[in-house]
């Protein structure tokens, strides 16, 4: 039986980099997966391991590259990691790197961000996915679980009605999501952190200031605005589960909800996805 395809590597390599060459330290924590593709078939189809770079060695290389690139943002760090393998191992044809960030933000002391003390920022986990060969690199940045909501300025009306429809239309509802999004770079921006921050700021501005007739329409408008704001992005993909807040029936207790008391639920949820690109 033929071996159709294969890849292998090391997952969940956790690394904290602290750039401390000045009094203002920079802390960057990542969870890294490295997968290698190349001339490794013999290790699957026979007992020949001679070409296999041990996964423990791959973990060590992540640590080495981290030490050599302490101050690098996630995207350049992922690129440096892939380059290390391609430069040193001729039989490696492709390196796939996924690096997910644990975000730390500075503690404010009397309104001033502290130089070396941080608190965990739990809203969303940024990530980078990079696929590198000797012919080229494909780079994608993104975020998982970026959660936001608004208490009004959202509705759901004029949808398909048939015998299975029980949901009542409304022009005024809460709207919330925990967005997974990724954006593919056409070229490198002047600053990845600034460009990535602009993506999220643009998404939130559209969400907060635009009436939402549907999550679908809001996602499309957010994608359009991101592409206008960050010209280095080729396309953006978003998945937005519709986290529901259901009005509670308080009539048995002689009270009305009046759009003020809800039951939060995210199971089951509407799953809405789209990709917006340049024409």
XYZ file of C-alpha atoms in Angstrom:
279
model
C 0.000 0.000 0.000
C 1.398 3.425 -0.911
C 2.112 6.062 1.697
C 0.057 8.963 0.318
C 1.391 11.774 2.476
C 3.045 12.285 5.825
C 4.271 14.935 8.187
C 5.543 14.902 11.752
C 7.031 17.189 14.364
C 6.611 18.524 17.877
C 3.489 20.039 19.365
C 2.715 22.187 22.393
C 6.249 23.499 22.836
C 5.703 26.269 25.359
C 8.197 29.100 25.379
C 8.315 32.405 27.243
C 10.671 35.035 25.831
C 11.600 38.045 27.959
C 13.501 40.838 26.253
C 15.274 42.590 29.088
C 18.057 44.651 27.527
C 16.446 47.810 28.953
C 14.513 48.531 32.150
C 11.268 48.131 30.176
C 10.941 44.379 29.656
C 8.918 42.727 26.863
C 7.239 39.393 27.685
C 6.087 37.066 24.900
C 4.658 33.612 25.662
C 3.922 31.141 22.854
C 2.638 27.610 22.390
C 4.397 26.312 19.259
C 3.794 23.391 16.909
C 6.376 22.568 14.208
C 5.595 20.012 11.489
C 8.173 18.840 8.930
C 7.539 17.424 5.467
C 10.307 15.845 3.376
C 12.239 12.646 2.787
C 10.920 10.739 5.792
C 8.924 7.982 4.063
C 11.367 5.226 4.997
C 10.664 5.739 8.685
C 7.008 4.881 7.990
C 7.393 2.087 5.448
C 10.474 0.374 6.919
C 12.701 0.508 9.984
C 14.968 3.238 8.554
C 15.064 6.265 10.881
C 18.284 7.696 9.460
C 16.637 10.828 8.020
C 14.379 11.550 10.976
C 15.114 14.619 13.082
C 14.008 13.571 16.566
C 10.997 15.448 17.854
C 13.023 16.212 20.987
C 15.573 17.905 18.710
C 12.761 19.920 17.137
C 11.776 21.093 20.617
C 15.391 22.060 21.294
C 15.520 24.024 18.045
C 12.418 25.987 19.086
C 14.275 26.923 22.269
C 17.463 27.816 20.363
C 15.623 30.041 17.887
C 13.702 31.637 20.758
C 16.963 32.558 22.467
C 18.391 33.950 19.229
C 15.204 35.966 18.550
C 14.129 37.110 21.999
C 12.730 40.414 20.785
C 11.025 39.215 17.605
C 7.265 39.483 17.218
C 5.428 36.230 16.549
C 5.372 36.438 12.751
C 9.135 37.048 12.336
C 9.840 34.431 15.009
C 7.824 31.811 13.070
C 9.704 32.746 9.899
C 13.077 32.450 11.658
C 12.098 29.043 12.995
C 11.147 27.737 9.545
C 14.330 29.179 8.036
C 16.429 27.335 10.622
C 15.125 23.964 9.421
C 15.241 24.757 5.696
C 18.807 26.094 5.949
C 20.171 23.129 7.913
C 18.297 20.086 6.609
C 18.377 19.598 2.838
C 15.855 16.741 3.011
C 13.181 18.954 4.624
C 10.951 20.372 1.886
C 8.320 22.192 3.948
C 8.009 23.523 7.477
C 4.623 24.350 9.008
C 4.718 26.474 12.142
C 1.721 27.324 14.309
C 2.403 29.671 17.212
C -0.424 30.642 19.565
C 0.167 33.517 21.951
C -0.768 33.870 25.593
C -1.216 37.626 25.919
C 0.249 39.557 28.829
C -0.466 43.267 29.309
C 1.302 45.653 31.634
C -0.083 46.303 35.095
C -0.999 49.966 35.471
C 0.340 51.506 38.670
C -1.243 54.906 39.362
C -2.247 54.972 35.708
C 1.266 54.278 34.414
C 2.063 50.941 32.675
C 4.666 49.110 34.748
C 7.997 48.245 33.168
C 8.195 44.604 34.187
C 4.897 43.537 35.812
C 2.044 42.046 33.783
C -1.484 40.658 34.041
C -3.003 37.986 31.823
C -5.148 39.362 29.006
C -7.715 36.618 28.510
C -9.754 38.003 25.607
C -8.670 35.894 22.674
C -5.475 34.084 21.766
C -3.522 35.509 18.819
C -1.832 32.977 16.566
C 0.399 32.765 13.509
C 0.436 29.992 10.893
C 3.348 29.828 8.508
C 4.063 27.360 5.699
C 7.560 27.711 4.281
C 9.365 26.017 1.408
C 12.494 27.060 -0.418
C 10.255 28.576 -3.099
C 8.179 30.807 -0.859
C 6.314 31.498 2.368
C 2.600 31.747 3.156
C 1.861 33.692 6.347
C -1.447 33.957 8.186
C -2.155 35.794 11.431
C -5.305 35.527 13.479
C -7.065 35.256 16.802
C -9.192 32.606 18.516
C -12.039 33.242 20.910
C -12.046 37.046 20.618
C -15.265 37.822 22.489
C -17.419 40.934 22.180
C -21.085 41.869 22.476
C -23.603 44.667 22.289
C -26.894 44.952 24.124
C -28.920 46.514 21.286
C -28.617 47.784 17.691
C -29.049 44.252 16.354
C -31.996 42.369 14.860
C -33.078 39.283 12.948
C -36.070 39.627 10.614
C -37.441 38.631 7.202
C -35.863 35.194 7.177
C -37.256 32.000 5.664
C -40.449 30.821 7.337
C -41.917 27.324 7.032
C -43.375 24.591 9.211
C -40.050 24.171 11.088
C -39.746 27.850 12.038
C -40.463 28.710 15.658
C -38.070 31.629 16.193
C -39.805 34.998 16.426
C -38.395 37.940 14.461
C -37.040 40.931 16.325
C -35.556 44.302 15.459
C -33.870 44.673 18.833
C -31.760 41.917 20.369
C -28.450 41.362 22.063
C -25.598 40.284 19.787
C -22.495 38.471 21.041
C -19.811 36.240 19.596
C -16.476 34.610 20.352
C -14.810 35.178 16.989
C -12.136 33.040 15.386
C -10.509 35.009 12.587
C -7.462 34.704 10.369
C -6.006 37.083 7.803
C -3.587 36.113 5.052
C -0.774 38.528 4.304
C -0.052 39.576 0.724
C 3.078 41.317 1.973
C 4.622 42.203 5.302
C 3.317 45.374 6.979
C 5.648 47.933 8.508
C 4.674 46.532 11.927
C 2.802 43.271 12.504
C 1.638 44.275 16.018
C 0.270 47.586 14.764
C -1.408 45.995 11.755
C -2.938 43.222 13.866
C -4.187 45.777 16.380
C -5.728 47.743 13.510
C -7.606 44.621 12.393
C -9.215 44.140 15.802
C -9.913 47.846 16.294
C -11.604 47.983 12.885
C -13.719 44.906 13.626
C -14.884 46.361 16.939
C -15.631 49.785 15.460
C -17.874 48.329 12.750
C -19.563 46.012 15.248
C -20.216 48.779 17.780
C -21.363 51.522 15.420
C -23.332 49.673 12.713
C -26.864 48.281 13.023
C -26.714 44.527 12.532
C -29.593 43.025 10.526
C -27.732 39.710 10.767
C -24.419 38.359 11.946
C -23.756 37.536 8.293
C -24.043 41.153 7.163
C -22.008 42.454 10.092
C -19.210 39.981 9.353
C -19.075 41.068 5.718
C -18.939 44.741 6.683
C -16.175 43.989 9.188
C -14.197 42.138 6.499
C -14.595 45.000 4.020
C -13.437 47.524 6.595
C -10.403 45.439 7.590
C -9.226 45.169 3.973
C -9.615 48.925 3.569
C -7.741 49.633 6.805
C -4.823 47.221 6.290
C -3.785 47.084 2.604
C -1.158 44.367 3.238
C -3.912 41.805 3.945
C -5.057 39.718 0.966
C -8.141 38.208 2.606
C -9.743 37.708 5.986
C -11.719 34.683 7.187
C -14.055 34.857 10.170
C -16.099 32.336 12.122
C -18.598 33.913 14.504
C -20.711 31.643 16.697
C -23.875 33.487 17.650
C -23.809 33.420 21.466
C -27.450 33.702 22.474
C -28.997 35.648 25.326
C -32.565 34.436 25.700
C -35.179 36.681 27.358
C -36.506 35.058 30.531
C -40.278 34.680 30.861
C -41.036 36.301 34.204
C -44.826 36.438 33.680
C -45.447 33.612 36.204
C -44.024 35.986 38.808
C -46.025 39.008 37.717
C -43.042 40.630 36.113
C -41.869 41.486 32.604
C -38.359 40.970 31.307
C -38.541 44.281 29.410
C -35.402 43.266 27.526
C -33.360 43.421 30.709
C -33.090 39.862 32.040
C -31.682 37.017 29.933
C -30.344 33.475 30.120
C -26.853 33.250 28.545
C -26.342 30.152 26.403
C -23.864 29.156 23.714
C -25.036 25.586 23.105
C -26.401 25.107 20.542
C -25.306 28.225 18.704
C -25.532 29.586 15.198
C -22.212 29.081 13.389
C -21.618 31.726 10.733
C -18.439 31.807 8.631
C -17.182 33.820 5.673
C -14.061 34.944 3.835
C -13.740 38.440 2.368
C -11.000 39.102 -0.173
C -9.897 41.609 -2.765
C -11.451 41.531 -6.222
